[in-house]
């Protein structure tokens, strides 16, 4: 998107696509967006579609599924329930991305160098689950 806005070609191999057509109120193919959260030692990975959010809990090796149109507050987990949509293709994409994402996290964690941060910043990072 940024490359498109700056009239530049995206670097080869860069994943993703431009969202500029949305800014021009043109339709684009539905998006699948990967999300992640790490808090209190629990790592969650997710994939959003136009209609659903599928979440993978890496510590527990389990999934949750929410119908975002019918349940925007995500109160009812549909995963594995009768009548729930088939999520096999989304699960495969999510697990594939999770393996890649976790490997990247490990690679960067191994390259950590100590940084002198103010205690308030360290506390905030701990609260967000980014530091111990």
XYZ file of C-alpha atoms in Angstrom:
132
model
C 0.000 0.000 0.000
C 2.771 2.417 0.930
C 4.711 1.593 -2.225
C 1.591 2.169 -4.312
C 0.934 5.511 -2.617
C 4.545 6.531 -3.327
C 4.305 5.394 -6.968
C 6.972 2.763 -6.430
C 7.071 -0.926 -7.214
C 7.008 -3.154 -4.154
C 10.242 -5.096 -3.532
C 10.190 -8.560 -5.054
C 9.001 -11.205 -2.620
C 7.229 -8.735 -0.339
C 4.010 -10.422 0.823
C 0.720 -8.597 0.689
C -1.079 -6.348 -1.721
C -2.004 -2.725 -2.118
C -5.143 -1.450 -0.426
C -5.165 1.767 -2.451
C -8.190 0.568 -4.466
C -10.186 0.571 -1.210
C -9.202 4.185 -0.628
C -10.551 4.992 -4.079
C -13.785 3.175 -3.113
C -13.088 0.412 -5.614
C -13.815 -3.154 -4.649
C -11.056 -5.682 -4.248
C -11.110 -9.413 -3.628
C -11.868 -10.346 -0.009
C -8.919 -10.105 2.329
C -7.593 -12.677 4.737
C -5.644 -10.967 7.484
C -3.321 -12.683 9.934
C -3.267 -11.398 13.496
C -1.372 -12.338 16.630
C -1.394 -11.607 20.319
C 0.907 -12.568 23.137
C -0.166 -11.972 26.708
C 0.551 -13.674 29.975
C 2.640 -16.284 28.181
C -0.226 -17.294 25.871
C 0.459 -16.867 22.158
C -2.593 -16.620 19.948
C -2.553 -16.491 16.164
C -5.585 -15.707 14.073
C -6.926 -15.241 10.600
C -9.713 -12.797 9.756
C -11.961 -13.116 6.738
C -14.881 -10.914 5.789
C -17.177 -13.050 7.930
C -15.139 -14.993 10.481
C -12.238 -14.912 12.900
C -10.406 -18.182 13.485
C -8.008 -18.159 16.440
C -5.277 -20.703 17.156
C -4.061 -20.979 20.756
C -0.482 -22.174 20.321
C 0.052 -23.166 23.959
C -3.088 -25.325 24.049
C -3.115 -26.451 20.386
C -6.785 -25.539 19.994
C -8.986 -23.283 17.869
C -11.881 -20.859 18.358
C -14.170 -19.559 15.623
C -16.371 -16.472 15.702
C -18.988 -15.225 13.239
C -18.114 -11.525 13.147
C -21.408 -10.437 11.558
C -23.687 -12.284 13.979
C -21.413 -12.021 17.024
C -19.166 -8.931 16.787
C -18.282 -9.152 20.490
C -17.039 -12.736 20.000
C -19.103 -14.263 22.781
C -20.006 -17.593 21.101
C -17.250 -19.927 20.007
C -18.575 -21.873 17.018
C -15.559 -24.105 16.494
C -16.543 -27.760 16.225
C -20.227 -27.074 16.870
C -23.007 -28.441 14.675
C -23.713 -26.120 11.748
C -20.367 -24.320 12.003
C -18.670 -23.656 8.663
C -15.891 -25.908 7.442
C -12.650 -24.258 8.531
C -10.148 -26.843 7.241
C -8.673 -24.527 4.573
C -8.412 -21.612 7.012
C -6.850 -23.866 9.659
C -4.220 -25.008 7.181
C -3.351 -21.410 6.227
C -3.288 -20.339 9.863
C -1.085 -23.220 11.004
C 1.302 -22.669 8.095
C 1.590 -18.992 8.951
C 1.904 -19.778 12.681
C 4.892 -22.054 12.083
C 6.559 -19.332 10.026
C 5.684 -16.596 12.535
C 6.877 -18.577 15.572
C 10.151 -19.389 13.780
C 10.660 -15.673 13.108
C 9.951 -14.885 16.762
C 12.550 -17.463 17.851
C 15.107 -16.160 15.377
C 14.798 -12.597 16.640
C 14.593 -13.651 20.271
C 17.955 -15.407 19.862
C 19.500 -12.182 18.494
C 18.440 -9.993 21.380
C 20.897 -7.457 22.674
C 20.335 -5.778 26.016
C 18.697 -2.377 25.783
C 18.635 0.097 28.632
C 14.969 1.095 28.931
C 13.317 3.191 31.626
C 11.497 1.048 34.202
C 8.129 2.532 33.174
C 8.666 1.330 29.598
C 9.772 -2.120 30.809
C 6.650 -2.370 32.992
C 4.417 -1.404 30.070
C 6.090 -4.032 27.857
C 5.582 -6.647 30.590
C 1.888 -5.687 30.850
C 1.541 -6.171 27.086
C 3.243 -9.570 27.273
C 6.380 -8.544 25.370
C 8.824 -8.844 28.256
C 9.309 -10.925 31.389
